[in-house]
PDB file of C-alpha atoms in Angstrom:
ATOM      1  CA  UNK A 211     -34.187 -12.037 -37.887  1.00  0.00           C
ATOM      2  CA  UNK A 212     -30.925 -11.512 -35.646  1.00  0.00           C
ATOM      3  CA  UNK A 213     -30.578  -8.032 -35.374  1.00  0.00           C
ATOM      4  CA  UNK A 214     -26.283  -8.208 -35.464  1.00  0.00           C
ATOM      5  CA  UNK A 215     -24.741 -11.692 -36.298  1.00  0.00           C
ATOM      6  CA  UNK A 216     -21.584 -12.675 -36.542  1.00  0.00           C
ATOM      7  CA  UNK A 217     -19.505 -15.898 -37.751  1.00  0.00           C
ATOM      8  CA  UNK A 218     -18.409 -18.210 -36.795  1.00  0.00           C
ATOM      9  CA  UNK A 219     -19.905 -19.072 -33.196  1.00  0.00           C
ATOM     10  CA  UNK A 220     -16.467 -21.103 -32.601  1.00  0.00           C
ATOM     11  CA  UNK A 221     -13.330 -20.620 -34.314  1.00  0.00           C
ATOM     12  CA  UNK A 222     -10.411 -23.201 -32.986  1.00  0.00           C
ATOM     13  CA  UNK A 223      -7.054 -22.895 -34.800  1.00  0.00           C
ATOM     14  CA  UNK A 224      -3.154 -22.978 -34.518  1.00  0.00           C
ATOM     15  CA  UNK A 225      -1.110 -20.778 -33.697  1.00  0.00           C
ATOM     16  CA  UNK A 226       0.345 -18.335 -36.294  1.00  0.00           C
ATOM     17  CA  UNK A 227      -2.236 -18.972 -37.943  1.00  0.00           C
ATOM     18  CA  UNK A 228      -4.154 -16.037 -39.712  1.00  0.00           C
ATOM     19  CA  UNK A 229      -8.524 -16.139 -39.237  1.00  0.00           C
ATOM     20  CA  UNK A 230     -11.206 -13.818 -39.591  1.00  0.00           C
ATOM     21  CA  UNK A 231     -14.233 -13.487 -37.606  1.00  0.00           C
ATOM     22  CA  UNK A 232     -17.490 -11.557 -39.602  1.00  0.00           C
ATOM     23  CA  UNK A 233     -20.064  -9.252 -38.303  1.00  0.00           C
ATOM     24  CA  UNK A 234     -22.905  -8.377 -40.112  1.00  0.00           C
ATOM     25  CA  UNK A 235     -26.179  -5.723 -38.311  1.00  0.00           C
ATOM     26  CA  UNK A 236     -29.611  -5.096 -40.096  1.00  0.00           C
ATOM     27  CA  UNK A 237     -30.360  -1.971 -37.583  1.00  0.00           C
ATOM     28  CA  UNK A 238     -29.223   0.551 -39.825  1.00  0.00           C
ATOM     29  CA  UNK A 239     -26.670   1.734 -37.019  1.00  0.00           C
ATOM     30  CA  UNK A 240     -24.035   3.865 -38.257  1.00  0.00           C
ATOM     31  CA  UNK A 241     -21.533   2.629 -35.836  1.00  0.00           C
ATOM     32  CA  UNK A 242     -19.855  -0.909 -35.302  1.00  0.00           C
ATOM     33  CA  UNK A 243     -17.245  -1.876 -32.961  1.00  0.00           C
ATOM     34  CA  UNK A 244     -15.303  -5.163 -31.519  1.00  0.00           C
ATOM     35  CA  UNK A 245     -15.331  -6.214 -28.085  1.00  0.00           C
ATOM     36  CA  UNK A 246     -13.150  -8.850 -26.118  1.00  0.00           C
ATOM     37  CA  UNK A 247     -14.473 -11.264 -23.096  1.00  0.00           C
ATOM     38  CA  UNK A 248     -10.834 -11.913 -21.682  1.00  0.00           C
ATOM     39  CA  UNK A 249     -10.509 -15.085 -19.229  1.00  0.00           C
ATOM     40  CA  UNK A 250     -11.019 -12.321 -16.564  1.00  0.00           C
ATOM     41  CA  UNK A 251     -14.350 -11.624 -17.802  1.00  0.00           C
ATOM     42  CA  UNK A 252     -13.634  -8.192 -18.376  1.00  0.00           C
ATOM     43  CA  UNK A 253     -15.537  -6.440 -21.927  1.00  0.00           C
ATOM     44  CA  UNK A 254     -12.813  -4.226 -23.389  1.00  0.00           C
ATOM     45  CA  UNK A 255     -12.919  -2.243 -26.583  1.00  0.00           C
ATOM     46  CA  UNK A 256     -10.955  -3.295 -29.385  1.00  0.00           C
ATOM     47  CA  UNK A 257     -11.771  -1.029 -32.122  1.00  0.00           C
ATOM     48  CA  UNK A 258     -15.095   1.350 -33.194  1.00  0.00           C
ATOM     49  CA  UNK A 259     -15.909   2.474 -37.209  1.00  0.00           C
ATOM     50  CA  UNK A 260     -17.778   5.030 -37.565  1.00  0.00           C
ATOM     51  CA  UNK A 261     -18.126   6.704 -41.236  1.00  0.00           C
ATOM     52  CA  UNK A 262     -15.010   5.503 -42.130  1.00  0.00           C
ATOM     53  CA  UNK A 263     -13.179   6.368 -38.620  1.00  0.00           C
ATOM     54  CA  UNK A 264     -11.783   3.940 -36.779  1.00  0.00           C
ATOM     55  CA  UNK A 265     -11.066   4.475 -33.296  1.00  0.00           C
ATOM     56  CA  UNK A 266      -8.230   1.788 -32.212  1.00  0.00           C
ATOM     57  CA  UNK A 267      -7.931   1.246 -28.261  1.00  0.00           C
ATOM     58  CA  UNK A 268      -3.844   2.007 -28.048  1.00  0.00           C
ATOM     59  CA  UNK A 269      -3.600  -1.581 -26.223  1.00  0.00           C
ATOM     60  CA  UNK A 270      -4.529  -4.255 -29.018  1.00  0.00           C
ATOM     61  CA  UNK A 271      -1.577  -5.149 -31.192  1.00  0.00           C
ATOM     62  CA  UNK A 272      -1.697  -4.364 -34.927  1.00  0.00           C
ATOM     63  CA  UNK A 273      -1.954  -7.937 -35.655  1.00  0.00           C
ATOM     64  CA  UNK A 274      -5.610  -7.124 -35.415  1.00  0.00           C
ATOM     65  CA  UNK A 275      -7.419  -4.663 -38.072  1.00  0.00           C
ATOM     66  CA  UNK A 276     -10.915  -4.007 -38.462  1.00  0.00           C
ATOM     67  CA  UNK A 277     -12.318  -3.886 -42.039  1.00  0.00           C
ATOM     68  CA  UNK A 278     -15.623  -2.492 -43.020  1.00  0.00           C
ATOM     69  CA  UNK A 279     -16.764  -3.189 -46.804  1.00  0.00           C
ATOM     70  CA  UNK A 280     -20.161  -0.980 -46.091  1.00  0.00           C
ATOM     71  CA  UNK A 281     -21.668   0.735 -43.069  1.00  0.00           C
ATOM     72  CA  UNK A 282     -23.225  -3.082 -42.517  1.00  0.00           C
ATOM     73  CA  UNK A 283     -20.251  -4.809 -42.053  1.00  0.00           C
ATOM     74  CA  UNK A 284     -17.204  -4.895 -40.049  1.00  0.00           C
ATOM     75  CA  UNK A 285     -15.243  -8.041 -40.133  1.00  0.00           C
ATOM     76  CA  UNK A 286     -12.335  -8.376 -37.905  1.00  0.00           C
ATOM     77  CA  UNK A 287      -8.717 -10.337 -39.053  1.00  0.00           C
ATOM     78  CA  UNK A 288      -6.423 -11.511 -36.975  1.00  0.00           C
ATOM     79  CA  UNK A 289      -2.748 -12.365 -38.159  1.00  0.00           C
ATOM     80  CA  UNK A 290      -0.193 -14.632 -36.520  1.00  0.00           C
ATOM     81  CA  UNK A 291      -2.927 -15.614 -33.469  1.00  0.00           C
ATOM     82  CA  UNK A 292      -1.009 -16.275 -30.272  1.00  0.00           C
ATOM     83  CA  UNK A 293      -2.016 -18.226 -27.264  1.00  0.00           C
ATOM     84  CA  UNK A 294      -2.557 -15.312 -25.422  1.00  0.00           C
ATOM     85  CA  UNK A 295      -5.578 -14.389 -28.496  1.00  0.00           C
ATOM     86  CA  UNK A 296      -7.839 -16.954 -27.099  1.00  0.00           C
ATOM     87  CA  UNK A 297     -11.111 -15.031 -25.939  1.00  0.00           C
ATOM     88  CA  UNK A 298     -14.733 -14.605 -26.860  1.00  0.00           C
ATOM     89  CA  UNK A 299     -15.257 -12.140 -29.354  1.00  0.00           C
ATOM     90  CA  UNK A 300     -18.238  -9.898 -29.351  1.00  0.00           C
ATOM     91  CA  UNK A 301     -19.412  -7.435 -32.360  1.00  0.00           C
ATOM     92  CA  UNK A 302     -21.995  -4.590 -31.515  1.00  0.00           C
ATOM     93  CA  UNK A 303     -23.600  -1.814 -32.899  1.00  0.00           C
ATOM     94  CA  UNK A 304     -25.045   1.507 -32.244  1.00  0.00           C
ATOM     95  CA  UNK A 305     -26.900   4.359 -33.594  1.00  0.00           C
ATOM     96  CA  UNK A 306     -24.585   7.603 -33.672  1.00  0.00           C
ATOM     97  CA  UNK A 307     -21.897   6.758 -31.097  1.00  0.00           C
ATOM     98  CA  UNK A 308     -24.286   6.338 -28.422  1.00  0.00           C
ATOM     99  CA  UNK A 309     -24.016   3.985 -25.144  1.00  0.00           C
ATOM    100  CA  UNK A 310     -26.885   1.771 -25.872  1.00  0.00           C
ATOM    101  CA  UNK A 311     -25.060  -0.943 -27.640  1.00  0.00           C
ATOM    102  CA  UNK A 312     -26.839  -3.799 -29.559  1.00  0.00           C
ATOM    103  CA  UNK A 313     -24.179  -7.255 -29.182  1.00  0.00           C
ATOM    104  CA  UNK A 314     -23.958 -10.506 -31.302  1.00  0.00           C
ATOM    105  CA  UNK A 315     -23.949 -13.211 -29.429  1.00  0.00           C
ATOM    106  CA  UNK A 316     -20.167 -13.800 -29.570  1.00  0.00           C
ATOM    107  CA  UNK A 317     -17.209 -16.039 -31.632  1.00  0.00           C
ATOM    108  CA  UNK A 318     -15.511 -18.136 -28.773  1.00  0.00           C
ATOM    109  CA  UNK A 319     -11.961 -18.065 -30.248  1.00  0.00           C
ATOM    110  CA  UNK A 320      -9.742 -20.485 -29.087  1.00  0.00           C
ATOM    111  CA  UNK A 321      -5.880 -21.105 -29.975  1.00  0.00           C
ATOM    112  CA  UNK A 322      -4.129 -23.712 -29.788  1.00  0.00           C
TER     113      UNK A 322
ATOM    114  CA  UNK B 279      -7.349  -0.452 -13.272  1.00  0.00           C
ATOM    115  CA  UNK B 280     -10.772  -1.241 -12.779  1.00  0.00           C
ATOM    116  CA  UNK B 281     -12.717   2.042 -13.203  1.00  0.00           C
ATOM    117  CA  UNK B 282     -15.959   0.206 -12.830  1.00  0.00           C
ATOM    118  CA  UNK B 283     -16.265  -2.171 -10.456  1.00  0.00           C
ATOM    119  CA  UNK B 284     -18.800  -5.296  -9.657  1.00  0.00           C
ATOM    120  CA  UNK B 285     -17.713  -6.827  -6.425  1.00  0.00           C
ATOM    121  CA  UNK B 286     -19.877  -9.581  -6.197  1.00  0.00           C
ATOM    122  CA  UNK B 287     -19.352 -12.347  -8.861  1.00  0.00           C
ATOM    123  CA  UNK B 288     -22.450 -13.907  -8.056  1.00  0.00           C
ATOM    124  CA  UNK B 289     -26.042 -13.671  -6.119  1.00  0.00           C
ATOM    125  CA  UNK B 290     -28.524 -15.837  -5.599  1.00  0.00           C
ATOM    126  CA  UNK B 291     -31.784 -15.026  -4.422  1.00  0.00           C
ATOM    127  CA  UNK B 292     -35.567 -16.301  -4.037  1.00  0.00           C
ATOM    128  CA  UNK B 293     -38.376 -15.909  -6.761  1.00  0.00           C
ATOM    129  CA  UNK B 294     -40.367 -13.378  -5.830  1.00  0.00           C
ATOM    130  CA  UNK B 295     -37.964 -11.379  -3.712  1.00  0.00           C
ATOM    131  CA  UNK B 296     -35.475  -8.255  -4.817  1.00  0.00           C
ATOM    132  CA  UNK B 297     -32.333  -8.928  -6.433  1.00  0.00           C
ATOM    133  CA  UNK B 298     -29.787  -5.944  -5.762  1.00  0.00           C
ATOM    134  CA  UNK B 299     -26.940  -5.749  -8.007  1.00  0.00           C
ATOM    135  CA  UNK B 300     -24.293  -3.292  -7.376  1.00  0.00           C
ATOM    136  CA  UNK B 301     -21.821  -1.204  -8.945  1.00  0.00           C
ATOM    137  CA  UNK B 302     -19.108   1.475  -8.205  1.00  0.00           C
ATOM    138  CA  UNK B 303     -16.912   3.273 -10.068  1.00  0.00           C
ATOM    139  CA  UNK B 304     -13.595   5.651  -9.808  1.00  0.00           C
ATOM    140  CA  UNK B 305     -13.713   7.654 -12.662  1.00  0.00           C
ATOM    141  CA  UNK B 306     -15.955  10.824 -11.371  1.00  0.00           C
ATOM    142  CA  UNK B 307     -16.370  11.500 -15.537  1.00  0.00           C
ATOM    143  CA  UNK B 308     -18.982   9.240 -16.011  1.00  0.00           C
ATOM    144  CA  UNK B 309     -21.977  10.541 -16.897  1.00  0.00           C
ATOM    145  CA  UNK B 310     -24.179   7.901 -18.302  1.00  0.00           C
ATOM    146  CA  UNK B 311     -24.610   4.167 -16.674  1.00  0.00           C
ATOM    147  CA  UNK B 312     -26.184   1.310 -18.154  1.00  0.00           C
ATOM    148  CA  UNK B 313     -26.740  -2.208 -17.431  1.00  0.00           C
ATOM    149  CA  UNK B 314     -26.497  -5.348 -20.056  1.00  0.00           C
ATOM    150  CA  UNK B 315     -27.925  -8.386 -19.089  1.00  0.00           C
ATOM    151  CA  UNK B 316     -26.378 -11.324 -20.727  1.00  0.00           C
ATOM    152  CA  UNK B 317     -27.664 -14.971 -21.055  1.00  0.00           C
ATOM    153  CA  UNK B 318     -24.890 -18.070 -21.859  1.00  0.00           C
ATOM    154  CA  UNK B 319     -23.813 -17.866 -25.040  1.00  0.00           C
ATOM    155  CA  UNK B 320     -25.425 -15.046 -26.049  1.00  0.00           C
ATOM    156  CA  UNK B 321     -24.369 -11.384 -26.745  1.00  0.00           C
ATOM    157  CA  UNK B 322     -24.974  -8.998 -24.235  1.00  0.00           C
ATOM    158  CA  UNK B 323     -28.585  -7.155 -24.453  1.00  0.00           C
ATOM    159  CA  UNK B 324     -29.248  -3.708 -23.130  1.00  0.00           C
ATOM    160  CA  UNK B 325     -31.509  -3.314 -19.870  1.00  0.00           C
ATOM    161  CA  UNK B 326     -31.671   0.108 -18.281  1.00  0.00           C
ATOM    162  CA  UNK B 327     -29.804   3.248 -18.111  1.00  0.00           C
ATOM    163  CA  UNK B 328     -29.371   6.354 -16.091  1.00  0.00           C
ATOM    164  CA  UNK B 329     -27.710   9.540 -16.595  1.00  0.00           C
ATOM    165  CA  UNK B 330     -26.271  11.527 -13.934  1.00  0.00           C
ATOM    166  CA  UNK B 331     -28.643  14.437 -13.787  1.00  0.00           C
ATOM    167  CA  UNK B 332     -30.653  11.412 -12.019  1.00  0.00           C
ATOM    168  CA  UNK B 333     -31.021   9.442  -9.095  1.00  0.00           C
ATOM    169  CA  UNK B 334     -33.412   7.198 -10.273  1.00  0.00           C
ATOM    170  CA  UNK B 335     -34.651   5.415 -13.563  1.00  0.00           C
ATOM    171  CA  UNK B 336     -37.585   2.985 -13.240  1.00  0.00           C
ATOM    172  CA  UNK B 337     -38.245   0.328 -15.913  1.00  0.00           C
ATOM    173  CA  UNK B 338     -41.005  -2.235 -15.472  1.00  0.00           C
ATOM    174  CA  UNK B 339     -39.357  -3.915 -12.724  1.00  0.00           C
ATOM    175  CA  UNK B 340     -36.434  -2.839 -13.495  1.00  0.00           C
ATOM    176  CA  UNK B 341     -35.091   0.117 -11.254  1.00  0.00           C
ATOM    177  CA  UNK B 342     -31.435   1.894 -11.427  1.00  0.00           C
ATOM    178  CA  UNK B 343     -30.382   3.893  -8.555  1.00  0.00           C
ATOM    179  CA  UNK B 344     -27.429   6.628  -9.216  1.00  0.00           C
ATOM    180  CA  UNK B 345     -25.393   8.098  -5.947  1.00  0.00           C
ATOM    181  CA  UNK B 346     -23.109  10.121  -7.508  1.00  0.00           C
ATOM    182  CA  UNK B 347     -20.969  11.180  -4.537  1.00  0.00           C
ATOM    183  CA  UNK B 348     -20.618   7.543  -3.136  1.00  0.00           C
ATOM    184  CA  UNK B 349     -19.598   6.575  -7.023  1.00  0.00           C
ATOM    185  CA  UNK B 350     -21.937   3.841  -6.935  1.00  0.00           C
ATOM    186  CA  UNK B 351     -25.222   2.732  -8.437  1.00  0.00           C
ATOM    187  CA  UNK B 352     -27.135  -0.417  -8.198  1.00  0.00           C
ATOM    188  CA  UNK B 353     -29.721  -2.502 -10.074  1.00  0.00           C
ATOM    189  CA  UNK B 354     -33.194  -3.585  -8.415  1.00  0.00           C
ATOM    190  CA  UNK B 355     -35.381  -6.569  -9.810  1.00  0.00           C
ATOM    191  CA  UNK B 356     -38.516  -6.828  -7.794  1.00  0.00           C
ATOM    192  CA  UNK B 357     -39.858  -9.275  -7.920  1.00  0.00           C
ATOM    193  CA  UNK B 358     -37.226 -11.382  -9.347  1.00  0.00           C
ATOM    194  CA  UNK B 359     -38.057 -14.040 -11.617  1.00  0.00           C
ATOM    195  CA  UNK B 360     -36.279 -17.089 -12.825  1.00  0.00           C
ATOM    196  CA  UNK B 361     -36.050 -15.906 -16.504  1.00  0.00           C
ATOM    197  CA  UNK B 362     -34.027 -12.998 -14.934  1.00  0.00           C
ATOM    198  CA  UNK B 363     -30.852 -15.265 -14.448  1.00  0.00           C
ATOM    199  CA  UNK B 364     -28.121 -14.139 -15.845  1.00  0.00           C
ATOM    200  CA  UNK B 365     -24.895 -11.907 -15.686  1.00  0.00           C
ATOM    201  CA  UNK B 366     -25.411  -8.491 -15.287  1.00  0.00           C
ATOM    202  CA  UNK B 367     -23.083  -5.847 -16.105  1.00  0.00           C
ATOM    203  CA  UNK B 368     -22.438  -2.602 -15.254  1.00  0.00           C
ATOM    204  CA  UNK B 369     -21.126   0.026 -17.890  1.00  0.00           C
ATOM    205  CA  UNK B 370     -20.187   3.153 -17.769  1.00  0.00           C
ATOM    206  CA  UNK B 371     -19.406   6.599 -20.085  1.00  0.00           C
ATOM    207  CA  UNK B 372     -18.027   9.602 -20.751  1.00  0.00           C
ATOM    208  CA  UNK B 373     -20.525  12.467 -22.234  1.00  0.00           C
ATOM    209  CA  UNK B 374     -22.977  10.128 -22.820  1.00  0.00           C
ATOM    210  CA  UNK B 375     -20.438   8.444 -25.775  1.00  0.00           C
ATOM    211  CA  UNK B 376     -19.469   4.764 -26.724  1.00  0.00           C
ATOM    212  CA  UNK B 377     -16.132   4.979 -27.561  1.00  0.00           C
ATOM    213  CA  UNK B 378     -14.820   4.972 -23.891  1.00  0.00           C
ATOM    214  CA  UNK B 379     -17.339   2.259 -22.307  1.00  0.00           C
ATOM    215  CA  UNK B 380     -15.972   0.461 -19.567  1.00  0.00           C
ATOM    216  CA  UNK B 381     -17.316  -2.758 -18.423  1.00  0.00           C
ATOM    217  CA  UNK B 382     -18.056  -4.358 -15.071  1.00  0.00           C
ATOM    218  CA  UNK B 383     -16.891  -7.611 -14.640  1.00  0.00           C
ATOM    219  CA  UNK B 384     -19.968  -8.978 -14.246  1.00  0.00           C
ATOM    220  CA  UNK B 385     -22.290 -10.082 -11.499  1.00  0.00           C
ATOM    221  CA  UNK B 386     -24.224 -13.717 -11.821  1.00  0.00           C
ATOM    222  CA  UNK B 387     -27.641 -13.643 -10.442  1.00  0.00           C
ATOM    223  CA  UNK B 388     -29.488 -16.866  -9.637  1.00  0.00           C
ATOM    224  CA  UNK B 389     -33.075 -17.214  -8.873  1.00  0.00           C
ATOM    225  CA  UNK B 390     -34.426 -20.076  -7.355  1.00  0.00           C
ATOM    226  CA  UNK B 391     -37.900 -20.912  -7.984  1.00  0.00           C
TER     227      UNK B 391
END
């Protein structure tokens, strides 16, 4: 029983094109966020939901927004993808804003 | 600007000896460390943390080692084992919080059997 999961495992599209990528954790955590794998292999921060807050990192363009229909769920759209978009995209989740981060294992995003 | 810092993209090493994996940083705010081990095409998975009030945190084989004024820390495995391939990365935070974890690039360790 996967602990956070997330779909799809591979999303390849167009550009311009408009997809959404869902994230779903059975841990009872209070707290979800979205990471990006760049091609550098760096994990940055995209966005963390917390009770309703949502704490954007300043650098990813508003053509991303998180949405959370319940404290279980927080689904990620994307709108005009770009070339640039093309990552893996990894959901997690913690208990009360805390370090220890549980991951899903990842939606390889790819735009053509 | 990297504020954590993995040097070495890779390491291979023997099973049954240590692996060290290392880590700086440049951001003398951190106060809580952790390392995620993460398998191919899987999410990564938690291993072992430290906060700086420590030195040391020992985990099964697993040991962390904090040196605050040198800004680094580093990750021992001993004795390594071939399930234990995989990248490792460093993470670091502010206050103990998850909204500013940074990430390590990653190191990949390989152990031969």
């Amino acid at each position: 029983d996967t602990a956070v999961s997330q779909t799809p495992k591979y999303l390849v599209t167009q550009m311009g094109n408009d997809k959404s990528i869902k994230c779903e954790q059975n841990l009872g955590h209070d707290t979800m966020y979205w990471y990006k794998q760049d091609s550098k292999k760096f994990l940055k921060i995209m966005f963390s939901y917390n009770n309703k807050e949502l704490i954007i990192n300043e650098t990813v363009p508003n053509r991303f927004s998180p949405k959370s229909p319940d404290k279980a769920h927080l689904n990620l759209h994307i709108n005009s993808l770009e070339l640039g978009d093309s990552a893996v995209y990894f959901c997690a989740s913690s208990q009360a804003k805390g370090p220890k981060l549980f991951f899903g294992s990842g939606t390889q995003l790819s735009v053509l | 600007d990297q504020q954590v810092k993995q040097n070495s993209p890779s390491l291979s090493v023997q099973e049954g000896r240590i692996s060290i994996l290392n880590c700086d940083y440049t951001n003398s705010m951190f106060d809580y460390f952790l390392w995620y081990k993460k398998y191919p095409a899987e999410g990564p998975t938690f291993l072992i943390s430290i906060s700086s009030i420590k030195d040391k945190n020992e985990d099964g084989r697993f040991t962390v080692f904090l040196n605050k004024s040198a800004k680094h820390l580093s990750l021992h495995i001993v004795p390594s084992q071939p399930g234990d391939s995989a990248v490792y990365f460093c993470a670091a935070s502010v206050q103990g919080g998850s909204e500013k974890l940074v990430f390590g690039k990653g190191t990949k360790l390989t152990v031969n059997p």
